[in-house]
Coordinates of N, CA and C in Angstrom, one line a residue:
M544 N -14.5 8.1 1.1 CA -12.8 8.3 0.9 C -12.5 9.1 2.8
Y545 N -11.6 8.4 2.3 CA -10.8 9.5 3.9 C -11.1 11.2 4.4
E546 N -10.5 11.5 4.8 CA -10.2 12.9 4.7 C -8.7 12.6 5.4
V547 N -8.2 14.0 5.9 CA -6.8 14.4 6.7 C -6.9 14.7 8.1
D548 N -6.8 13.9 8.9 CA -6.7 13.9 10.2 C -5.7 14.3 10.7
E549 N -5.4 14.9 11.9 CA -4.2 14.7 12.9 C -2.6 13.6 12.5
Y550 N -3.8 12.3 12.1 CA -2.5 11.0 12.1 C -2.1 10.9 10.7
T551 N -2.8 11.6 10.2 CA -2.3 11.3 8.7 C -1.1 11.6 8.1
V552 N -0.4 10.5 7.2 CA 1.4 11.4 7.1 C 0.8 11.6 5.7
S553 N -0.1 10.6 4.3 CA -0.1 10.8 3.9 C -1.7 9.6 3.3
L554 N -2.7 11.1 1.9 CA -4.0 10.5 2.1 C -3.8 10.6 -0.4
L555 N -3.7 9.4 -0.4 CA -3.8 9.9 -2.0 C -4.9 9.6 -2.6
H556 N -6.4 10.3 -2.8 CA -7.3 10.0 -3.8 C -7.0 9.7 -4.9
F557 N -6.4 9.4 -5.7 CA -5.7 9.4 -7.6 C -7.5 10.2 -7.6
D558 N -7.5 11.5 -7.8 CA -9.3 12.4 -7.8 C -8.2 13.2 -9.3
N559 N -7.8 13.4 -8.7 CA -7.0 14.8 -9.5 C -5.4 14.3 -9.7
G560 N -5.5 13.9 -10.5 CA -3.8 13.3 -10.7 C -3.1 12.5 -9.6
I561 N -1.9 13.3 -9.2 CA -0.7 12.2 -8.7 C -1.2 13.4 -7.2
K562 N -2.1 13.7 -6.4 CA -2.2 14.4 -5.1 C -1.6 14.1 -3.7
D563 N -1.2 14.2 -3.2 CA -1.6 13.8 -2.5 C -1.8 15.2 -1.1
E564 N -3.1 14.7 -0.6 CA -3.8 15.7 0.4 C -3.3 16.4 1.2
T565 N -1.3 15.8 1.6 CA -0.9 16.1 3.4 C -0.1 17.0 2.3
G566 N -0.1 17.4 0.6 CA 1.2 18.1 0.6 C 2.5 18.0 -0.7
K567 N 2.6 16.0 0.1 CA 4.2 15.7 -0.6 C 3.4 15.4 -1.7
I568 N 5.0 15.1 -2.1 CA 4.9 15.3 -3.5 C 5.5 14.0 -4.0
W569 N 4.8 13.3 -5.3 CA 5.1 12.2 -6.1 C 5.3 12.0 -6.5
T570 N 6.0 11.3 -7.7 CA 7.0 12.0 -8.6 C 6.8 10.0 -9.8
A571 N 5.7 9.8 -10.4 CA 5.3 9.6 -11.5 C 7.4 8.8 -11.9
N572 N 6.9 7.9 -12.4 CA 8.1 6.8 -13.5 C 7.2 5.6 -13.6
G573 N 7.9 6.1 -15.3 CA 7.9 4.7 -16.0 C 6.1 4.7 -16.7
G574 N 6.0 5.7 -16.7 CA 4.2 6.2 -17.2 C 3.0 5.7 -16.3
A575 N 3.6 6.3 -14.6 CA 2.3 5.8 -13.8 C 1.6 7.1 -13.7
T576 N 0.2 6.7 -14.3 CA -0.7 7.4 -13.9 C -2.1 7.4 -13.7
A577 N -2.7 8.7 -12.6 CA -4.1 8.2 -12.9 C -5.5 7.9 -14.1
S578 N -6.4 6.5 -13.6 CA -6.4 6.6 -14.7 C -8.3 6.9 -14.4
T579 N -9.5 7.0 -15.0 CA -10.6 6.9 -15.3 C -11.6 5.7 -15.5
A580 N -10.5 4.7 -15.9 CA -10.8 4.0 -16.7 C -11.8 2.4 -15.8
D581 N -11.6 3.2 -14.6 CA -12.4 2.9 -13.1 C -11.4 2.9 -11.5
N582 N -12.0 3.1 -10.6 CA -12.1 2.9 -9.7 C -12.8 2.7 -8.1
N583 N -12.4 3.0 -7.1 CA -14.1 2.0 -5.8 C -13.7 3.9 -5.7
F584 N -13.4 5.2 -6.0 CA -14.0 5.8 -4.9 C -13.8 7.2 -5.7
G585 N -13.9 7.9 -5.5 CA -14.5 9.3 -6.9 C -14.7 8.8 -8.1
K586 N -14.1 9.1 -8.8 CA -13.8 9.5 -10.9 C -12.5 8.8 -10.6
S587 N -11.4 8.6 -10.8 CA -10.4 8.0 -11.0 C -9.7 7.3 -9.9
A588 N -8.8 6.3 -10.1 CA -8.2 5.3 -9.5 C -6.4 5.0 -10.5
L589 N -5.8 4.9 -9.3 CA -4.0 4.9 -9.8 C -4.0 3.9 -11.3
Y590 N -3.8 3.7 -11.9 CA -3.7 2.5 -12.8 C -1.3 2.0 -13.2
L591 N -1.4 1.4 -13.0 CA -0.1 1.0 -12.8 C -0.4 -0.7 -14.0
K592 N 1.1 -0.9 -14.9 CA 0.8 -1.2 -16.2 C 2.0 -2.6 -15.5
G593 N 2.7 -2.4 -14.6 CA 3.9 -3.4 -14.6 C 5.4 -2.7 -14.6
K594 N 6.1 -2.7 -14.1 CA 7.2 -1.3 -14.1 C 7.2 0.1 -14.0
Q595 N 5.8 -0.2 -13.4 CA 5.2 1.7 -13.0 C 5.4 2.0 -11.5
Y596 N 6.0 3.2 -10.8 CA 5.8 3.4 -9.7 C 5.8 4.9 -9.0
L597 N 5.3 5.3 -8.7 CA 5.3 7.0 -7.6 C 6.6 6.5 -6.5
S598 N 7.3 7.6 -7.3 CA 8.2 7.7 -5.3 C 7.9 9.5 -4.9
S599 N 8.4 9.5 -3.4 CA 9.1 10.6 -3.0 C 10.2 10.4 -1.9
S600 N 10.6 11.7 -1.9 CA 11.3 12.1 -1.1 C 11.4 12.8 -0.1
N601 N 10.3 12.0 0.8 CA 10.1 13.2 2.2 C 10.0 11.4 3.6
K602 N 11.3 11.4 3.6 CA 10.9 9.9 3.6 C 11.0 9.7 5.4
G603 N 11.9 12.0 5.7 CA 11.6 11.5 7.1 C 10.4 11.5 7.4
D604 N 9.5 11.3 6.9 CA 8.0 12.0 7.3 C 7.6 10.1 7.3
F605 N 7.8 9.6 7.1 CA 7.9 8.1 7.1 C 8.5 6.9 8.1
S606 N 10.0 7.8 9.0 CA 10.7 7.1 9.9 C 9.2 6.9 11.1
F607 N 9.2 5.6 11.5 CA 8.1 5.5 12.3 C 9.3 4.7 13.9
G608 N 10.1 4.5 13.0 CA 10.4 4.1 13.8 C 10.6 2.5 15.0
T609 N 9.8 2.5 16.0 CA 9.0 1.2 16.5 C 8.0 2.2 16.9
G610 N 7.6 2.3 16.6 CA 6.5 3.2 17.2 C 4.9 3.2 16.5
D611 N 3.3 3.0 16.5 CA 3.0 2.8 15.9 C 2.5 3.4 13.9
F612 N 2.1 2.5 13.2 CA 1.2 3.2 12.0 C 0.9 2.9 10.8
T613 N -0.1 3.0 10.0 CA -0.7 1.7 9.4 C -0.6 2.5 7.8
V614 N -1.3 1.0 6.9 CA -1.4 1.6 5.3 C -2.4 1.0 5.4
E615 N -2.6 1.8 4.5 CA -3.9 -0.1 3.7 C -3.8 1.8 2.4
C616 N -5.0 1.0 1.7 CA -5.6 0.7 0.9 C -6.9 -0.1 -0.3
W617 N -7.4 0.3 -1.0 CA -7.7 -0.6 -2.3 C -7.1 -1.2 -3.8
V618 N -7.4 -2.2 -3.5 CA -6.9 -2.7 -4.8 C -7.7 -3.4 -5.9
K619 N -7.4 -3.7 -6.7 CA -8.0 -4.6 -7.8 C -6.7 -4.5 -8.9
R620 N -6.5 -6.3 -8.7 CA -5.5 -6.5 -9.4 C -5.6 -7.0 -10.4
E621 N -4.7 -7.0 -11.8 CA -5.0 -8.1 -12.9 C -4.0 -8.8 -12.6
A622 N -4.4 -10.3 -13.7 CA -3.4 -11.2 -13.4 C -2.0 -10.8 -14.0
Y623 N -1.2 -11.4 -13.3 CA 0.3 -10.8 -12.9 C 1.5 -11.5 -13.0
S624 N 2.3 -12.0 -13.2 CA 3.1 -13.6 -12.6 C 3.6 -12.9 -11.6
N625 N 4.6 -11.9 -11.3 CA 5.5 -11.2 -10.6 C 5.3 -12.4 -9.5
I626 N 6.6 -12.8 -8.3 CA 7.2 -13.5 -7.5 C 6.5 -12.0 -6.4
H627 N 6.8 -10.8 -6.2 CA 6.0 -10.1 -5.2 C 5.6 -8.4 -6.3
Q628 N 4.7 -7.7 -5.2 CA 4.1 -6.8 -5.7 C 4.0 -6.2 -4.6
N629 N 4.9 -4.4 -5.0 CA 5.0 -4.2 -3.8 C 3.2 -3.1 -4.2
L630 N 3.5 -2.4 -3.6 CA 1.5 -0.9 -2.8 C 3.0 -0.2 -3.0
C631 N 3.5 -0.8 -1.7 CA 4.1 0.3 -1.1 C 5.3 0.3 0.3
S632 N 6.7 0.7 0.0 CA 7.6 0.2 0.9 C 8.1 1.2 1.4
T633 N 8.8 1.3 1.3 CA 10.2 2.1 2.4 C 11.8 1.3 2.4
T634 N 11.5 0.9 1.8 CA 12.6 -0.6 1.2 C 13.4 -0.4 -0.4
S635 N 14.2 -0.3 -0.7 CA 14.6 0.3 -2.1 C 16.0 -0.9 -2.8
D636 N 15.9 -1.9 -3.8 CA 16.5 -2.9 -3.8 C 18.0 -2.4 -4.6
N637 N 19.2 -3.4 -3.9 CA 20.1 -3.1 -4.4 C 20.1 -4.0 -6.2
A638 N 20.7 -3.3 -6.8 CA 20.6 -4.0 -8.2 C 21.3 -5.4 -8.4
A639 N 22.3 -5.1 -7.4 CA 23.8 -5.5 -7.4 C 22.9 -7.3 -7.3
T640 N 22.5 -6.9 -5.8 CA 22.5 -8.8 -4.9 C 20.7 -8.0 -5.0
G641 N 19.5 -7.8 -5.7 CA 18.6 -8.1 -5.0 C 18.1 -7.9 -3.8
N642 N 19.0 -7.9 -2.3 CA 18.6 -7.5 -1.3 C 18.4 -6.4 -0.7
P643 N 17.4 -5.5 0.1 CA 16.6 -4.2 0.2 C 17.8 -3.3 1.1
V644 N 18.0 -2.0 1.3 CA 18.2 -1.1 1.0 C 17.8 -0.8 2.4
G645 N 18.1 -0.7 3.6 CA 17.3 0.3 4.4 C 16.6 -0.5 5.3
Y646 N 16.8 0.4 6.7 CA 15.6 -0.3 7.5 C 14.2 0.4 7.2
G647 N 13.2 -0.3 6.5 CA 11.7 0.0 6.4 C 10.8 -1.7 6.5
F648 N 9.5 -0.7 6.1 CA 8.6 -1.8 5.5 C 8.3 -2.1 4.3
Y649 N 7.5 -3.0 3.9 CA 7.2 -3.3 3.1 C 5.5 -3.7 2.7
F650 N 4.1 -3.3 2.2 CA 2.9 -3.9 2.0 C 2.9 -4.1 0.4
G651 N 2.4 -5.4 0.4 CA 2.1 -6.2 -0.9 C 1.3 -7.1 -1.4
L652 N 1.6 -7.8 -2.3 CA 0.5 -9.3 -2.3 C 2.3 -10.1 -2.8
G653 N 2.4 -11.5 -1.5 CA 3.2 -11.7 -1.9 C 3.5 -12.6 -3.2
K654 N 4.0 -14.0 -3.1 CA 3.9 -14.9 -4.6 C 2.6 -16.0 -4.7
D655 N 2.9 -15.9 -3.2 CA 0.5 -16.8 -3.5 C -0.6 -16.0 -3.8
F656 N -0.2 -14.5 -4.0 CA -1.1 -13.8 -4.7 C -1.9 -13.4 -3.3
K657 N -1.9 -13.5 -1.7 CA -2.0 -13.4 -0.9 C -1.0 -11.6 -0.3
G658 N -2.0 -11.1 1.1 CA -1.3 -9.7 1.1 C -0.1 -9.8 2.4
G659 N 0.5 -9.1 2.1 CA 1.7 -9.1 3.2 C 2.2 -8.0 3.2
F660 N 2.2 -7.5 5.0 CA 3.4 -6.7 5.1 C 4.5 -7.0 6.6
G661 N 5.6 -6.4 6.5 CA 6.1 -6.3 7.4 C 7.4 -5.4 7.1
F662 N 8.8 -5.9 7.8 CA 9.8 -5.4 8.2 C 11.2 -5.3 7.2
Y663 N 12.6 -4.9 7.1 CA 13.4 -5.6 6.9 C 14.4 -4.7 7.0
N664 N 15.5 -4.8 7.7 CA 16.6 -4.6 8.8 C 17.7 -5.5 8.3
N665 N 19.2 -4.3 8.9 CA 20.3 -4.6 8.4 C 19.8 -4.7 6.7
N666 N 20.1 -4.9 6.1 CA 19.9 -4.7 4.7 C 19.9 -5.7 3.9
S667 N 19.8 -6.4 4.7 CA 19.4 -7.8 4.2 C 17.6 -9.3 4.0
I668 N 17.8 -9.7 3.1 CA 16.9 -10.2 2.9 C 16.7 -10.9 4.2
N669 N 17.7 -11.6 5.0 CA 17.9 -12.8 6.1 C 17.0 -13.0 6.9
S670 N 17.4 -10.7 7.6 CA 17.1 -10.1 8.5 C 15.6 -8.7 8.3
S671 N 14.5 -9.9 8.4 CA 13.0 -9.8 8.2 C 12.7 -10.3 8.8
V672 N 10.9 -9.3 9.4 CA 9.9 -10.3 9.8 C 8.4 -9.9 8.7
G673 N 7.4 -10.7 8.5 CA 6.4 -10.2 8.5 C 5.0 -10.8 8.6
V674 N 4.2 -10.7 8.0 CA 2.9 -10.7 8.4 C 2.5 -11.5 7.0
S675 N 1.4 -12.3 6.6 CA 1.1 -12.6 5.3 C -0.2 -13.0 5.7
G676 N -0.7 -12.6 4.2 CA -2.7 -12.8 4.9 C -2.6 -14.8 4.2
T677 N -4.3 -15.3 4.6 CA -4.6 -16.6 4.2 C -5.5 -16.6 3.2
T678 N -5.6 -15.6 3.0 CA -6.3 -15.7 0.9 C -6.6 -15.2 0.5
V679 N -6.2 -15.8 -1.2 CA -5.7 -15.2 -2.3 C -6.1 -13.4 -2.5
I680 N -5.3 -12.4 -2.9 CA -6.1 -11.9 -4.1 C -6.6 -11.8 -4.6
P681 N -8.4 -11.9 -4.9 CA -8.4 -11.9 -6.0 C -8.3 -11.2 -7.0
V682 N -8.6 -12.0 -8.5 CA -8.2 -10.2 -10.0 C -9.3 -10.4 -10.0
G683 N -9.4 -8.4 -10.6 CA -10.9 -7.8 -10.5 C -11.5 -7.7 -9.7
E684 N -11.6 -7.5 -8.3 CA -12.2 -7.3 -7.8 C -11.3 -6.2 -6.4
W685 N -12.5 -6.0 -6.2 CA -11.2 -4.1 -5.1 C -11.9 -4.8 -4.1
I686 N -10.9 -4.4 -3.5 CA -10.6 -5.5 -2.1 C -9.7 -4.4 -1.7
H687 N -10.1 -4.5 0.4 CA -9.1 -3.0 1.0 C -8.2 -4.2 1.3
I688 N -7.1 -3.4 1.7 CA -6.1 -4.5 2.7 C -5.4 -3.3 3.5
A689 N -5.1 -3.8 4.7 CA -4.5 -2.3 5.5 C -3.5 -3.6 6.7
G690 N -2.5 -2.9 7.0 CA -1.1 -3.6 7.8 C -1.5 -2.2 8.2
V691 N -1.2 -2.8 9.2 CA -0.9 -2.0 11.7 C 0.0 -3.0 12.1
R692 N 1.0 -1.7 12.4 CA 1.8 -2.3 14.1 C 1.6 -1.8 14.7
H693 N 1.4 -2.3 15.6 CA 0.9 -1.7 16.9 C 1.7 -2.3 18.5
N694 N 2.3 -1.0 18.9 CA 3.4 -2.4 19.9 C 4.2 -3.1 19.3
N695 N 4.3 -4.2 19.2 CA 5.6 -5.6 18.6 C 4.1 -6.3 17.9
T696 N 3.8 -5.5 17.8 CA 3.2 -7.1 16.7 C 2.5 -6.0 15.4
L697 N 2.5 -7.5 14.3 CA 1.6 -7.0 13.2 C 0.2 -7.0 13.4
Y698 N -0.1 -6.6 12.7 CA -2.0 -6.8 11.9 C -1.9 -6.6 10.1
L699 N -2.5 -8.0 9.7 CA -3.2 -7.6 8.2 C -4.5 -8.2 7.8
F700 N -5.3 -6.6 7.4 CA -6.7 -7.0 7.3 C -7.6 -7.1 6.4
K701 N -8.0 -7.6 6.1 CA -7.9 -7.7 4.6 C -10.1 -7.9 4.0
N702 N -10.5 -6.4 3.5 CA -12.1 -6.6 3.9 C -12.4 -6.3 4.9
G703 N -11.5 -5.8 6.4 CA -12.1 -5.5 7.8 C -11.4 -6.6 8.3
I704 N -12.1 -7.4 8.1 CA -10.7 -8.8 8.3 C -9.4 -9.1 9.4
L705 N -9.8 -10.1 10.0 CA -8.3 -9.6 10.6 C -7.4 -11.7 10.0
E706 N -7.1 -11.0 9.4 CA -5.9 -12.7 8.4 C -5.1 -13.6 9.4
N707 N -4.3 -12.4 10.0 CA -2.8 -12.8 10.2 C -2.3 -11.7 11.2
T708 N -1.6 -12.2 12.3 CA -0.7 -11.1 13.2 C 0.5 -12.3 13.7
A709 N 1.5 -11.0 13.8 CA 3.6 -11.3 14.1 C 3.6 -10.6 15.0
D710 N 4.7 -10.8 15.8 CA 5.0 -10.4 16.6 C 6.5 -9.6 15.2
C711 N 6.8 -8.2 16.3 CA 8.2 -8.0 15.3 C 9.3 -6.7 16.1
T712 N 9.4 -7.2 17.4 CA 10.2 -7.4 18.5 C 11.1 -6.8 17.8
G713 N 11.8 -5.5 17.8 CA 13.6 -5.6 17.5 C 13.6 -5.0 16.1
F714 N 11.6 -4.7 15.2 CA 12.2 -4.5 14.4 C 12.0 -2.8 13.7
S715 N 13.0 -1.8 13.2 CA 11.9 -0.2 13.1 C 12.0 -0.3 11.7
V716 N 11.4 1.3 11.4 CA 11.0 1.7 9.8 C 12.0 2.3 10.3
N717 N 13.6 3.1 9.9 CA 13.7 4.0 9.4 C 14.2 4.2 8.3
P718 N 13.7 4.8 7.4 CA 14.2 5.3 6.0 C 16.0 5.4 6.2
N719 N 16.7 4.7 5.3 CA 18.0 5.8 5.1 C 18.5 6.6 4.3
S720 N 19.2 7.3 3.5 CA 20.3 8.8 3.1 C 19.6 8.0 1.6
A721 N 19.6 6.9 1.2 CA 19.7 5.6 0.1 C 18.2 5.7 -1.1
T722 N 17.7 5.3 0.6 CA 15.4 5.5 0.0 C 14.8 5.9 -0.1
L723 N 13.7 5.3 -0.8 CA 12.8 6.5 -1.3 C 11.6 5.0 -0.8
V724 N 10.0 6.4 -0.9 CA 9.0 6.0 0.0 C 8.3 5.9 -2.1
N725 N 7.9 4.4 -2.1 CA 7.6 4.1 -3.1 C 5.9 3.4 -3.2
I726 N 5.2 3.3 -4.6 CA 3.9 2.9 -4.4 C 3.5 2.3 -5.9
G727 N 3.6 0.4 -6.0 CA 4.0 0.6 -7.0 C 5.2 -0.9 -7.8
A728 N 6.3 -0.3 -7.2 CA 7.3 -0.9 -7.1 C 8.1 -0.4 -6.7
Y729 N 9.9 -1.3 -6.1 CA 11.1 -0.9 -5.5 C 11.7 0.6 -6.1
A730 N 12.5 0.9 -6.1 CA 12.9 2.0 -7.2 C 13.3 1.6 -8.0
N731 N 14.0 0.2 -8.0 CA 15.1 0.2 -9.3 C 14.6 -1.7 -10.3
D732 N 13.0 -2.4 -9.0 CA 12.5 -2.5 -9.4 C 13.4 -4.3 -9.6
A733 N 14.4 -4.3 -9.3 CA 15.5 -5.2 -10.2 C 15.2 -6.6 -9.4
W734 N 13.9 -6.8 -8.4 CA 13.8 -7.7 -7.5 C 12.4 -8.4 -8.7
G735 N 11.7 -7.8 -9.5 CA 10.8 -8.7 -10.6 C 9.2 -8.6 -9.1
N736 N 9.2 -6.8 -8.4 CA 8.0 -6.2 -7.4 C 7.3 -5.4 -8.1
A737 N 6.9 -5.5 -9.3 CA 5.6 -4.9 -10.3 C 5.0 -4.7 -9.5
Y738 N 3.6 -4.2 -9.4 CA 2.3 -4.3 -9.1 C 1.4 -4.1 -10.3
R739 N 1.1 -4.8 -10.1 CA 0.0 -4.5 -11.6 C -2.3 -4.4 -12.0
G740 N -2.3 -3.9 -11.8 CA -3.6 -3.2 -11.4 C -3.7 -1.6 -11.6
Y741 N -5.0 -2.1 -11.1 CA -5.1 -1.2 -9.7 C -5.7 -0.3 -8.0
I742 N -4.9 1.0 -8.3 CA -4.8 1.6 -6.4 C -5.6 2.7 -6.2
D743 N -6.9 2.6 -5.6 CA -7.5 3.5 -4.6 C -7.6 3.9 -3.3
E744 N -7.5 5.2 -3.0 CA -7.5 5.6 -1.4 C -6.0 4.8 -0.9
L745 N -5.4 5.7 -1.4 CA -3.5 5.1 -0.3 C -4.0 6.0 0.5
R746 N -3.2 5.2 2.3 CA -3.4 6.2 3.1 C -2.6 5.8 4.3
I747 N -1.3 6.6 4.4 CA -0.7 5.6 5.9 C -0.7 6.9 7.1
S748 N -0.5 6.4 8.0 CA -0.5 6.8 9.1 C -0.1 6.2 10.3
N749 N 0.3 7.6 11.1 CA 1.0 7.5 12.1 C 0.1 6.9 13.1
I750 N -0.1 6.0 14.1 CA -1.9 5.5 13.8 C -1.7 3.9 14.0
A751 N -2.3 2.9 15.0 CA -3.0 2.3 14.9 C -4.4 1.9 14.2
R752 N -5.2 2.2 13.5 CA -6.7 2.9 13.0 C -7.0 1.4 13.7
W753 N -6.7 -0.4 13.9 CA -7.4 -0.9 13.6 C -6.2 -1.6 14.4
T754 N -6.8 -3.0 15.5 CA -6.2 -4.1 15.8 C -7.3 -5.1 16.1
A755 N -8.4 -4.7 15.4 CA -9.8 -5.9 15.5 C -10.2 -5.1 14.8
E756 N -10.9 -6.7 14.0 CA -12.0 -6.2 13.0 C -12.6 -5.2 12.7
F757 N -13.1 -4.4 11.2 CA -13.4 -3.4 11.6 C -14.9 -3.4 9.7
G758 N -15.4 -2.2 9.8 CA -16.1 -2.6 8.8 C -16.3 -1.4 7.4
I759 N -15.8 -1.7 6.5 CA -15.4 -1.1 5.7 C -16.4 0.0 4.9
E760 N -15.7 0.8 4.4 CA -16.3 2.1 4.5 C -16.9 1.8 3.0
A761 N -18.0 2.4 2.4 CA -18.9 2.2 1.3 C -18.6 3.3 1.1
P762 N -18.7 3.3 -0.6 CA -19.1 4.3 -0.8 C -20.2 5.1 -1.2
T763 N -20.0 6.8 -1.2 CA -21.0 7.6 -0.6 C -22.0 8.7 -2.0
N764 N -22.9 9.1 -1.5 CA -23.0 10.5 -2.2 C -23.0 10.0 -4.4
L765 N -23.4 9.0 -4.5 CA -23.5 8.2 -5.4 C -24.6 9.0 -6.4
T766 N -24.9 9.3 -7.1 CA -26.1 9.3 -9.1 C -26.0 9.0 -9.2
A767 N -26.6 7.5 -10.2 CA -27.7 6.7 -10.9 C -27.9 7.4 -12.6
T768 N -27.3 6.9 -13.3 CA -26.7 7.6 -14.9 C -28.1 6.1 -15.1
A769 N -28.5 6.6 -15.9 CA -29.2 5.2 -16.7 C -28.6 5.3 -18.2
G770 N -28.1 4.2 -19.2 CA -27.6 3.9 -19.9 C -27.7 3.7 -20.7
D771 N -27.3 2.4 -22.2 CA -27.8 2.0 -22.8 C -27.5 0.6 -22.8
S772 N -28.3 -0.3 -21.7 CA -28.2 -1.3 -21.4 C -27.2 -1.4 -19.8
Q773 N -27.0 -0.3 -19.8 CA -25.8 -0.5 -17.5 C -26.8 1.0 -17.0
V774 N -26.6 1.4 -16.0 CA -26.1 2.3 -15.3 C -24.8 2.7 -14.4
T775 N -24.9 3.4 -14.8 CA -23.1 4.3 -14.0 C -23.6 4.8 -12.6
L776 N -22.8 5.7 -11.7 CA -22.9 5.4 -10.6 C -22.2 6.6 -10.5

């Protein structure tokens, strides 16, 4: 499990409900809640059933401009046919047009169920840049995904393996007054982008945590308890 350091903008373990270790307040929408049914670290994880999400109005802390930052989390997705599945973003949808609102970032799964990370500018889907993963995020398996911006390059990692890069020169993250920071879906879900499954150990940092492949942190402090034909960790 990660700990707050000088670069941490947001950190949610989801072990004590919807609590951000940096003190930010997140609102649960549509019944979004932490669940003890499954988790990768600690005792629970955020579980979303589609059209459920968390939102925060602390958008000023997520105004990275053209600076470095990292968005990462563990996911265990369920089978779900949404075209896009948002894990975290500072873009909201215009209900009438379906276009993104504001100058923000998106981080999630694309229609091919591979990781995706990038930016929208000028309130238009036609003014965007992003990086896509090369392998599918499997159903029912805990996977670590990380999106990193360093200088003018986007990096996308899956389980610490670099899958792709892209140039993002000229794009910035400056959420406007109409934007919320969201986890699990854009604010009005007008674009069919809700995520379905578990999210654990979500961290956003104002630094490029990685620009090369890295090792994945394994769970620690585990205790084995014998049960009926099973062992609980």
